[in-house]
Amino acid sequence: MTSQNTSPHDADPRGPQPEGALPGAAASDAAAAADATEATDAVQPAAEPTPPSIPDAELQALAEGRHSGPHGVLGQHPYGEDGERIALRVRRPLAKSVAAVLSDGTRVELEHEAHGIWLGTHDRGLDDYAIETAYEGGETFVADDPYRFIPTVGETDLYLFGEGRHEQLWKTFGAHVREHWGTNAFFEGTAFSVWAPHAQAVRIIGSFNDWDGAQHAMRRLDGRGVWELFIPGVGAHETYKYQILTPSGEWIDKADPLARHAETPPQTGSVIARPSEHEWGDDEWLAKRASSNPHNGPLSIYELHAMSWQPGLDYRELADELIAYLDDMQFTHVEFMPLAEHPFGGSWGYQVTGYYAPTSRLGSPDDLRYLIDRLHRAGYGVIMDWVPGHFPKDSFGLARFDGEPVYEHGDPRLGDQADWGTYVFNFGDSQVRNFLVANALYWLEEFHIDGLRVDAVASMIYRDYSRTDWLPNVDGGREYYEAIDFLKEVNATSYKLHPGIMMVAEESTSFPGVTKPTDWGGLGFGLKWNMGWMNDNLRYIAKDPIYRRWHHGELTFSYVYAWSEQFVLPISHDEVVHGKGSMFGKMPGDDWQKAANLRLFYSYQWGHPGKQLLFMGQEFGQPGEWREDRGLDWWLLENPTFSGIRGYVKALNELYRETPALWELDHDPSGLQWISGDDAEHSLLAFLRRDAQGGAIACVFNFSNEPLEDYRLGVPSGGAWNEVLNSDDTRFGGSGVVNGELVASAEPAHGQSQSVALRIPPLGATFLKRR
């Protein structure tokens, strides 16, 4: 057996020679005879097998971290006829000496082969080992070797991803702290995997290797471009990126598309997420959710931008303050503007780079879990805005991920959204669809989100959306079939796996069947924002009351299509930014009239069929436009005008929660019965809202600035009718045109056999219930 420091090529194949003998010298006959006799009596030792040689160019590629299969050379590999010997190679440039220390303490000295690649051999079989490296100056380091581990991505994962059906993609891809089996034991470390189909090589740079990617080149596992590496000893909170060698030969640095944590912007690195330690306490909430139909339940949504609602609060502090506020205001749900990581705060979260990473501006992923858990236990649903329609062109993000289009469509007529300066996902690619579908499931499963409001659906389903140069579909039309199929898939899958959740479309056109089930040919959303109602009614309410009688059709037009979809009536952040003015600012007249108009408008929103959404600050009539870089003007609540508006929205929510007629049949025409829809002269609307048990509430709205005394209002039954809420009540800042107990008389009105004589306030609303 040769020394570990001696190449097998150094051994004389003839075996040991007699002392003083010279190779090739003539020997005496006696010596020759003696040699011949000895040769017949002795067995010549067999030459040791030689490790397979590696071409110099391949060793150089390994040294530079641009080898696509480093595990095939580095690490330990059996060789010889029966694989009885082990060749062990490691990359240690500039080292003075290198040794492998086996699990039983045996040292295997390695010799420099070329380009910083070291080689040693032994006959102790495959084993766990560490690498001891000494450098000039006396420094010695002991480290584990990432190239001795089998892949952490299994064949089933690769198959499912290849088919575009890996519904828990985040559990395989990205960076995961885990224990991984070596040869004889488990070892702690982090498993990395990424999809980069066009890359020549991928390596990992991070805080754990001084951002030197040549130390940690990944291996390509399959033809679709999945790359993997397990690095022992690396744990949570380390920062990293992928360094990718593009087809053109350029190295580019990219954040992890499936990172579950990220640095706080403007830093752009991915962060290895700690395995969740949060213990959920919302089992009761989830069980109730799974057994109910959220689309037919009470849904009064408070939309907010988490970073600017009360600036300075983190996720955990927000839980305390927000729950206290919701307890007071009595909304049923919170809708967060996007919480996925985004580099530019001015995008409000709608230009996402970290689709699987909750923004670190407010804390860790477990801190967000804590916030949602607390909201559930307090009785509030959580909706989050989700942005699968586009992504920004930031160089560290998804854009041209491996130097070529990967997540975006390669044809700019489909893949480029010039108006927003973003790319559009390639919805026809099964791996891209898998990335997005799994992302929706990630938020629903890992964070117990109750609903996803899908942003900019119209931009996805039309190929010509905001484009002059566009690519028609195979039928010559404008519909983006692949995006439509993606939406159907994400909706059907989300509802199947998470009963009781909501998928909500922000869709601004009349595309048919947005909220119809996919097996009926629809997109499969549960709810759709009613942008037509919003536009018509905001335009109407902004008019001076004296002109409203000539625009009565704008007020009533929404009832033509009110039940064509299952609607949410939104007054969102988009209506109070970029010069549009606040809700208070949109109202005509002086401050008193503005406040009265606003209370009237909210009355109509809560009374109209459909669910309600109101953006933060509008619940107290903040006069200024919202800006993401500052908080709300909470100090305005010291002013009775604004505290009165806030008090009225609270009263609306209280009435709404306790009155099934205002929400149970929102999506059924039988839930509304007209009393008066054509009184344009008085700019008045009146109708009954009904529940499934026959309960009713009368809703009366006076959009004129004149009070109506003894107005005869038809009602469906006799007896006493109580005014349960009046927007002109002095406690809300009104003028006090209210009603006491009303008793119906047998005087016909509005097609009803009974009626009540009613005082209807100017720019006011009243709600009546039969006692």
Tab-separated table of N, CA and C in Angstrom, residues 237-366:
chain	number	residue	atom	x	y	z
A	237	HIS	N	-30.918	33.366	9.290
A	237	HIS	CA	-30.583	34.786	9.347
A	237	HIS	C	-29.358	35.165	8.524
A	238	GLU	N	-28.699	34.203	7.903
A	238	GLU	CA	-27.621	34.547	6.994
A	238	GLU	C	-28.210	35.155	5.721
A	239	THR	N	-27.472	36.080	5.128
A	239	THR	CA	-27.910	36.754	3.907
A	239	THR	C	-27.247	36.098	2.702
A	240	TYR	N	-27.974	36.010	1.599
A	240	TYR	CA	-27.417	35.329	0.425
A	240	TYR	C	-28.074	35.831	-0.854
A	241	LYS	N	-27.429	35.491	-1.961
A	241	LYS	CA	-27.985	35.642	-3.297
A	241	LYS	C	-27.457	34.501	-4.159
A	242	TYR	N	-28.056	34.370	-5.334
A	242	TYR	CA	-27.525	33.445	-6.325
A	242	TYR	C	-26.707	34.230	-7.335
A	243	GLN	N	-25.547	33.654	-7.692
A	243	GLN	CA	-24.689	34.242	-8.717
A	243	GLN	C	-24.806	33.343	-9.935
A	244	ILE	N	-25.280	33.895	-11.032
A	244	ILE	CA	-25.670	33.088	-12.185
A	244	ILE	C	-24.800	33.445	-13.387
A	245	LEU	N	-24.241	32.404	-14.044
A	245	LEU	CA	-23.474	32.593	-15.266
A	245	LEU	C	-24.435	32.492	-16.447
A	246	THR	N	-24.656	33.602	-17.118
A	246	THR	CA	-25.650	33.683	-18.183
A	246	THR	C	-25.135	33.005	-19.456
A	247	PRO	N	-26.028	32.747	-20.402
A	247	PRO	CA	-25.578	32.164	-21.671
A	247	PRO	C	-24.526	33.015	-22.381
A	248	SER	N	-24.525	34.328	-22.149
A	248	SER	CA	-23.537	35.206	-22.782
A	248	SER	C	-22.213	35.244	-22.031
A	249	GLY	N	-22.131	34.525	-20.890
A	249	GLY	CA	-20.882	34.472	-20.147
A	249	GLY	C	-20.730	35.526	-19.070
A	250	GLU	N	-21.810	36.213	-18.723
A	250	GLU	CA	-21.761	37.258	-17.691
A	250	GLU	C	-22.268	36.700	-16.360
A	251	TRP	N	-21.610	37.058	-15.271
A	251	TRP	CA	-22.092	36.709	-13.932
A	251	TRP	C	-23.042	37.790	-13.446
A	252	ILE	N	-24.236	37.398	-13.008
A	252	ILE	CA	-25.201	38.351	-12.451
A	252	ILE	C	-25.653	37.845	-11.088
A	253	ASP	N	-25.966	38.776	-10.182
A	253	ASP	CA	-26.391	38.433	-8.823
A	253	ASP	C	-27.899	38.604	-8.706
A	254	LYS	N	-28.572	37.586	-8.164
A	254	LYS	CA	-30.020	37.593	-8.082
A	254	LYS	C	-30.491	37.175	-6.687
A	255	ALA	N	-31.519	37.873	-6.206
A	255	ALA	CA	-32.203	37.428	-4.993
A	255	ALA	C	-32.954	36.138	-5.290
A	256	ASP	N	-33.228	35.386	-4.258
A	256	ASP	CA	-33.907	34.093	-4.395
A	256	ASP	C	-35.392	34.310	-4.675
A	257	PRO	N	-35.919	33.819	-5.805
A	257	PRO	CA	-37.349	33.999	-6.084
A	257	PRO	C	-38.260	33.386	-5.030
A	258	LEU	N	-37.786	32.348	-4.329
A	258	LEU	CA	-38.596	31.704	-3.303
A	258	LEU	C	-38.046	31.931	-1.907
A	259	ALA	N	-37.272	32.998	-1.740
A	259	ALA	CA	-36.834	33.356	-0.390
A	259	ALA	C	-38.050	33.676	0.462
A	260	ARG	N	-38.042	33.206	1.696
A	260	ARG	CA	-39.164	33.450	2.603
A	260	ARG	C	-38.870	34.565	3.603
A	261	HIS	N	-37.736	35.218	3.405
A	261	HIS	CA	-37.387	36.393	4.200
A	261	HIS	C	-36.386	37.188	3.373
A	262	ALA	N	-36.325	38.480	3.573
A	262	ALA	CA	-35.430	39.321	2.784
A	262	ALA	C	-34.903	40.459	3.634
A	263	GLU	N	-33.803	41.039	3.165
A	263	GLU	CA	-33.277	42.219	3.838
A	263	GLU	C	-34.264	43.370	3.711
A	264	THR	N	-34.174	44.304	4.638
A	264	THR	CA	-35.037	45.475	4.589
A	264	THR	C	-34.540	46.428	3.515
A	265	PRO	N	-35.400	46.827	2.567
A	265	PRO	CA	-34.981	47.768	1.529
A	265	PRO	C	-34.410	49.040	2.151
A	266	PRO	N	-33.410	49.665	1.541
A	266	PRO	CA	-32.962	49.430	0.154
A	266	PRO	C	-32.005	48.257	-0.046
A	267	GLN	N	-31.666	47.510	1.006
A	267	GLN	CA	-30.861	46.310	0.809
A	267	GLN	C	-31.682	45.281	0.034
A	268	THR	N	-31.004	44.448	-0.746
A	268	THR	CA	-31.722	43.585	-1.682
A	268	THR	C	-31.410	42.103	-1.520
A	269	GLY	N	-30.679	41.725	-0.472
A	269	GLY	CA	-30.332	40.322	-0.295
A	269	GLY	C	-31.484	39.493	0.233
A	270	SER	N	-31.439	38.197	-0.051
A	270	SER	CA	-32.363	37.249	0.562
A	270	SER	C	-31.803	36.828	1.909
A	271	VAL	N	-32.693	36.409	2.794
A	271	VAL	CA	-32.300	35.996	4.138
A	271	VAL	C	-32.822	34.588	4.382
A	272	ILE	N	-31.970	33.723	4.922
A	272	ILE	CA	-32.398	32.372	5.259
A	272	ILE	C	-33.390	32.460	6.405
A	273	ALA	N	-34.605	32.034	6.166
A	273	ALA	CA	-35.664	32.165	7.166
A	273	ALA	C	-35.526	31.098	8.242
A	274	ARG	N	-35.744	31.510	9.458
A	274	ARG	CA	-35.789	30.545	10.551
A	274	ARG	C	-37.070	29.722	10.423
A	275	PRO	N	-37.009	28.412	10.623
A	275	PRO	CA	-38.255	27.632	10.633
A	275	PRO	C	-39.250	28.224	11.619
A	276	SER	N	-40.495	28.311	11.212
A	276	SER	CA	-41.489	28.996	12.039
A	276	SER	C	-41.605	28.360	13.422
A	277	GLU	N	-41.628	29.219	14.423
A	277	GLU	CA	-41.829	28.783	15.797
A	277	GLU	C	-43.162	29.282	16.347
A	278	HIS	N	-43.959	29.894	15.453
A	278	HIS	CA	-45.234	30.437	15.916
A	278	HIS	C	-46.228	29.316	16.201
A	279	GLU	N	-46.888	29.378	17.333
A	279	GLU	CA	-47.925	28.419	17.689
A	279	GLU	C	-49.287	29.077	17.478
A	280	TRP	N	-49.974	28.629	16.449
A	280	TRP	CA	-51.256	29.235	16.086
A	280	TRP	C	-52.317	28.956	17.146
A	281	GLY	N	-53.182	29.949	17.353
A	281	GLY	CA	-54.279	29.799	18.302
A	281	GLY	C	-55.622	30.087	17.679
A	282	ASP	N	-55.711	29.951	16.333
A	282	ASP	CA	-56.950	30.326	15.630
A	282	ASP	C	-57.710	29.121	15.095
A	283	ASP	N	-57.570	27.969	15.755
A	283	ASP	CA	-58.260	26.765	15.280
A	283	ASP	C	-59.765	26.974	15.182
A	284	GLU	N	-60.336	27.636	16.170
A	284	GLU	CA	-61.788	27.868	16.168
A	284	GLU	C	-62.185	28.730	14.981
A	285	TRP	N	-61.376	29.761	14.708
A	285	TRP	CA	-61.659	30.636	13.572
A	285	TRP	C	-61.618	29.835	12.267
A	286	LEU	N	-60.571	29.032	12.076
A	286	LEU	CA	-60.420	28.282	10.830
A	286	LEU	C	-61.522	27.252	10.649
A	287	ALA	N	-61.935	26.611	11.743
A	287	ALA	CA	-63.022	25.630	11.652
A	287	ALA	C	-64.321	26.309	11.248
A	288	LYS	N	-64.593	27.448	11.837
A	288	LYS	CA	-65.810	28.189	11.484
A	288	LYS	C	-65.739	28.664	10.042
A	289	ARG	N	-64.560	29.124	9.623
A	289	ARG	CA	-64.386	29.598	8.252
A	289	ARG	C	-64.653	28.488	7.249
A	290	ALA	N	-64.125	27.306	7.527
A	290	ALA	CA	-64.251	26.197	6.594
A	290	ALA	C	-65.689	25.722	6.432
A	291	SER	N	-66.523	26.002	7.411
A	291	SER	CA	-67.908	25.524	7.366
A	291	SER	C	-68.882	26.600	6.903
A	292	SER	N	-68.380	27.735	6.439
A	292	SER	CA	-69.258	28.839	6.049
A	292	SER	C	-68.972	29.267	4.618
A	293	ASN	N	-69.907	30.041	4.067
A	293	ASN	CA	-69.731	30.636	2.746
A	293	ASN	C	-69.450	32.116	2.942
A	294	PRO	N	-68.200	32.545	2.802
A	294	PRO	CA	-67.861	33.939	3.127
A	294	PRO	C	-68.506	34.943	2.189
A	295	HIS	N	-68.876	34.510	0.993
A	295	HIS	CA	-69.443	35.438	0.015
A	295	HIS	C	-70.850	35.887	0.401
A	296	ASN	N	-71.496	35.118	1.250
A	296	ASN	CA	-72.851	35.481	1.677
A	296	ASN	C	-72.899	36.002	3.105
A	297	GLY	N	-71.768	36.127	3.723
A	297	GLY	CA	-71.728	36.613	5.094
A	297	GLY	C	-71.491	38.106	5.159
A	298	PRO	N	-71.466	38.660	6.367
A	298	PRO	CA	-71.175	40.097	6.517
A	298	PRO	C	-69.731	40.380	6.141
A	299	LEU	N	-69.533	41.396	5.331
A	299	LEU	CA	-68.193	41.713	4.842
A	299	LEU	C	-68.060	43.229	4.721
A	300	SER	N	-67.553	43.831	5.774
A	300	SER	CA	-67.287	45.265	5.809
A	300	SER	C	-65.779	45.420	5.987
A	301	ILE	N	-65.094	45.808	4.914
A	301	ILE	CA	-63.634	45.692	4.846
A	301	ILE	C	-62.975	47.037	5.103
A	302	TYR	N	-61.974	47.005	5.969
A	302	TYR	CA	-61.141	48.182	6.238
A	302	TYR	C	-59.817	47.959	5.531
A	303	GLU	N	-59.588	48.701	4.435
A	303	GLU	CA	-58.346	48.555	3.675
A	303	GLU	C	-57.290	49.473	4.270
A	304	LEU	N	-56.073	48.920	4.427
A	304	LEU	CA	-55.022	49.770	4.989
A	304	LEU	C	-53.659	49.418	4.432
A	305	HIS	N	-52.810	50.418	4.478
A	305	HIS	CA	-51.398	50.287	4.138
A	305	HIS	C	-50.658	50.183	5.460
A	306	ALA	N	-50.114	48.992	5.718
A	306	ALA	CA	-49.612	48.687	7.063
A	306	ALA	C	-48.494	49.621	7.495
A	307	MET	N	-47.694	50.108	6.542
A	307	MET	CA	-46.547	50.945	6.915
A	307	MET	C	-46.933	52.369	7.271
A	308	SER	N	-48.101	52.828	6.806
A	308	SER	CA	-48.440	54.238	7.040
A	308	SER	C	-49.712	54.426	7.864
A	309	TRP	N	-50.361	53.352	8.287
A	309	TRP	CA	-51.560	53.517	9.113
A	309	TRP	C	-51.196	54.259	10.405
A	310	GLN	N	-50.218	53.744	11.097
A	310	GLN	CA	-49.580	54.470	12.196
A	310	GLN	C	-48.091	54.215	12.062
A	311	PRO	N	-47.357	55.082	11.379
A	311	PRO	CA	-45.945	54.816	11.083
A	311	PRO	C	-45.149	54.503	12.349
A	312	GLY	N	-44.232	53.556	12.192
A	312	GLY	CA	-43.378	53.176	13.307
A	312	GLY	C	-43.802	51.900	13.998
A	313	LEU	N	-45.032	51.438	13.752
A	313	LEU	CA	-45.481	50.196	14.375
A	313	LEU	C	-44.967	48.999	13.591
A	314	ASP	N	-44.487	47.979	14.300
A	314	ASP	CA	-44.143	46.740	13.623
A	314	ASP	C	-45.362	45.815	13.646
A	315	TYR	N	-45.194	44.604	13.114
A	315	TYR	CA	-46.329	43.688	13.030
A	315	TYR	C	-46.956	43.440	14.400
A	316	ARG	N	-46.141	43.227	15.401
A	316	ARG	CA	-46.664	42.891	16.731
A	316	ARG	C	-47.332	44.101	17.381
A	317	GLU	N	-46.743	45.264	17.240
A	317	GLU	CA	-47.371	46.465	17.792
A	317	GLU	C	-48.649	46.808	17.033
A	318	LEU	N	-48.638	46.549	15.732
A	318	LEU	CA	-49.830	46.799	14.930
A	318	LEU	C	-50.996	45.944	15.406
A	319	ALA	N	-50.701	44.726	15.849
A	319	ALA	CA	-51.770	43.843	16.337
A	319	ALA	C	-52.542	44.515	17.467
A	320	ASP	N	-51.845	45.086	18.425
A	320	ASP	CA	-52.514	45.723	19.562
A	320	ASP	C	-53.343	46.927	19.123
A	321	GLU	N	-52.731	47.821	18.350
A	321	GLU	CA	-53.403	49.061	17.982
A	321	GLU	C	-54.543	48.815	16.998
A	322	LEU	N	-54.318	47.953	16.035
A	322	LEU	CA	-55.335	47.728	15.007
A	322	LEU	C	-56.554	47.009	15.578
A	323	ILE	N	-56.326	46.008	16.406
A	323	ILE	CA	-57.463	45.283	16.985
A	323	ILE	C	-58.298	46.207	17.861
A	324	ALA	N	-57.641	47.058	18.630
A	324	ALA	CA	-58.391	48.009	19.459
A	324	ALA	C	-59.233	48.934	18.583
A	325	TYR	N	-58.677	49.352	17.449
A	325	TYR	CA	-59.411	50.247	16.556
A	325	TYR	C	-60.580	49.523	15.893
A	326	LEU	N	-60.349	48.289	15.446
A	326	LEU	CA	-61.426	47.528	14.825
A	326	LEU	C	-62.528	47.201	15.818
A	327	ASP	N	-62.140	46.919	17.061
A	327	ASP	CA	-63.148	46.676	18.097
A	327	ASP	C	-64.057	47.886	18.249
A	328	ASP	N	-63.474	49.055	18.107
A	328	ASP	CA	-64.274	50.280	18.237
A	328	ASP	C	-65.103	50.527	16.980
A	329	MET	N	-64.492	50.323	15.791
A	329	MET	CA	-65.157	50.688	14.546
A	329	MET	C	-66.059	49.590	13.985
A	330	GLN	N	-65.853	48.346	14.399
A	330	GLN	CA	-66.747	47.240	14.058
A	330	GLN	C	-66.730	46.825	12.590
A	331	PHE	N	-65.607	47.074	11.880
A	331	PHE	CA	-65.440	46.420	10.581
A	331	PHE	C	-65.341	44.918	10.811
A	332	THR	N	-65.617	44.133	9.771
A	332	THR	CA	-65.531	42.676	9.926
A	332	THR	C	-64.200	42.116	9.425
A	333	HIS	N	-63.575	42.801	8.479
A	333	HIS	CA	-62.350	42.310	7.860
A	333	HIS	C	-61.342	43.439	7.666
A	334	VAL	N	-60.084	43.057	7.616
A	334	VAL	CA	-58.993	43.952	7.259
A	334	VAL	C	-58.454	43.507	5.911
A	335	GLU	N	-58.205	44.460	5.034
A	335	GLU	CA	-57.505	44.145	3.790
A	335	GLU	C	-56.197	44.910	3.760
A	336	PHE	N	-55.098	44.165	3.775
A	336	PHE	CA	-53.776	44.775	3.718
A	336	PHE	C	-53.366	44.959	2.266
A	337	MET	N	-52.917	46.156	1.939
A	337	MET	CA	-52.232	46.323	0.668
A	337	MET	C	-50.998	45.417	0.695
A	338	PRO	N	-50.402	45.097	-0.474
A	338	PRO	CA	-49.451	43.971	-0.538
A	338	PRO	C	-48.413	43.965	0.575
A	339	LEU	N	-48.234	42.798	1.173
A	339	LEU	CA	-47.261	42.621	2.244
A	339	LEU	C	-46.042	41.842	1.773
A	340	ALA	N	-46.018	41.413	0.513
A	340	ALA	CA	-44.832	40.755	-0.023
A	340	ALA	C	-43.745	41.798	-0.234
A	341	GLU	N	-42.482	41.344	-0.183
A	341	GLU	CA	-41.365	42.293	-0.219
A	341	GLU	C	-41.305	43.039	-1.537
A	342	HIS	N	-41.066	44.338	-1.433
A	342	HIS	CA	-40.991	45.210	-2.597
A	342	HIS	C	-39.928	46.268	-2.335
A	343	PRO	N	-39.127	46.604	-3.345
A	343	PRO	CA	-38.006	47.512	-3.101
A	343	PRO	C	-38.394	48.978	-2.960
A	344	PHE	N	-39.427	49.410	-3.681
A	344	PHE	CA	-39.784	50.832	-3.735
A	344	PHE	C	-41.070	51.072	-2.966
A	345	GLY	N	-40.970	51.806	-1.852
A	345	GLY	CA	-42.154	52.068	-1.042
A	345	GLY	C	-43.228	52.818	-1.795
A	346	GLY	N	-42.836	53.633	-2.775
A	346	GLY	CA	-43.799	54.398	-3.546
A	346	GLY	C	-44.669	53.553	-4.448
A	347	SER	N	-44.339	52.269	-4.604
A	347	SER	CA	-45.214	51.375	-5.378
A	347	SER	C	-46.338	50.834	-4.516
A	348	TRP	N	-46.304	51.135	-3.189
A	348	TRP	CA	-47.300	50.679	-2.209
A	348	TRP	C	-47.337	49.154	-2.098
A	349	GLY	N	-46.305	48.496	-2.621
A	349	GLY	CA	-46.257	47.044	-2.569
A	349	GLY	C	-46.730	46.361	-3.829
A	350	TYR	N	-47.116	47.117	-4.852
A	350	TYR	CA	-47.665	46.515	-6.061
A	350	TYR	C	-46.597	46.184	-7.106
A	351	GLN	N	-45.316	46.423	-6.787
A	351	GLN	CA	-44.221	45.969	-7.632
A	351	GLN	C	-43.336	45.067	-6.778
A	352	VAL	N	-43.654	43.782	-6.824
A	352	VAL	CA	-43.109	42.804	-5.885
A	352	VAL	C	-41.839	42.170	-6.436
A	353	THR	N	-40.836	42.029	-5.584
A	353	THR	CA	-39.638	41.257	-5.935
A	353	THR	C	-39.544	39.980	-5.109
A	354	GLY	N	-40.096	39.970	-3.908
A	354	GLY	CA	-40.043	38.787	-3.046
A	354	GLY	C	-41.426	38.208	-2.833
A	355	TYR	N	-41.877	37.384	-3.769
A	355	TYR	CA	-43.259	36.897	-3.730
A	355	TYR	C	-43.550	35.998	-2.536
A	356	TYR	N	-42.513	35.396	-1.972
A	356	TYR	CA	-42.712	34.496	-0.834
A	356	TYR	C	-42.186	35.093	0.469
A	357	ALA	N	-41.786	36.345	0.445
A	357	ALA	CA	-41.170	36.970	1.612
A	357	ALA	C	-42.043	38.116	2.130
A	358	PRO	N	-42.648	37.987	3.302
A	358	PRO	CA	-43.347	39.139	3.889
A	358	PRO	C	-42.362	40.290	4.078
A	359	THR	N	-42.810	41.502	3.831
A	359	THR	CA	-41.879	42.615	3.916
A	359	THR	C	-41.243	42.689	5.297
A	360	SER	N	-39.936	42.822	5.310
A	360	SER	CA	-39.192	42.885	6.568
A	360	SER	C	-39.220	44.280	7.166
A	361	ARG	N	-39.869	45.232	6.491
A	361	ARG	CA	-39.993	46.574	7.070
A	361	ARG	C	-40.675	46.533	8.438
A	362	LEU	N	-41.554	45.535	8.639
A	362	LEU	CA	-42.348	45.485	9.863
A	362	LEU	C	-41.994	44.299	10.753
A	363	GLY	N	-40.982	43.512	10.360
A	363	GLY	CA	-40.599	42.404	11.221
A	363	GLY	C	-40.394	41.113	10.455
A	364	SER	N	-40.380	40.027	11.188
A	364	SER	CA	-40.094	38.705	10.625
A	364	SER	C	-41.376	38.031	10.137
A	365	PRO	N	-41.238	36.941	9.386
A	365	PRO	CA	-42.444	36.180	8.996
A	365	PRO	C	-43.273	35.728	10.197
A	366	ASP	N	-42.638	35.310	11.271
A	366	ASP	CA	-43.401	34.908	12.454
A	366	ASP	C	-44.101	36.085	13.106
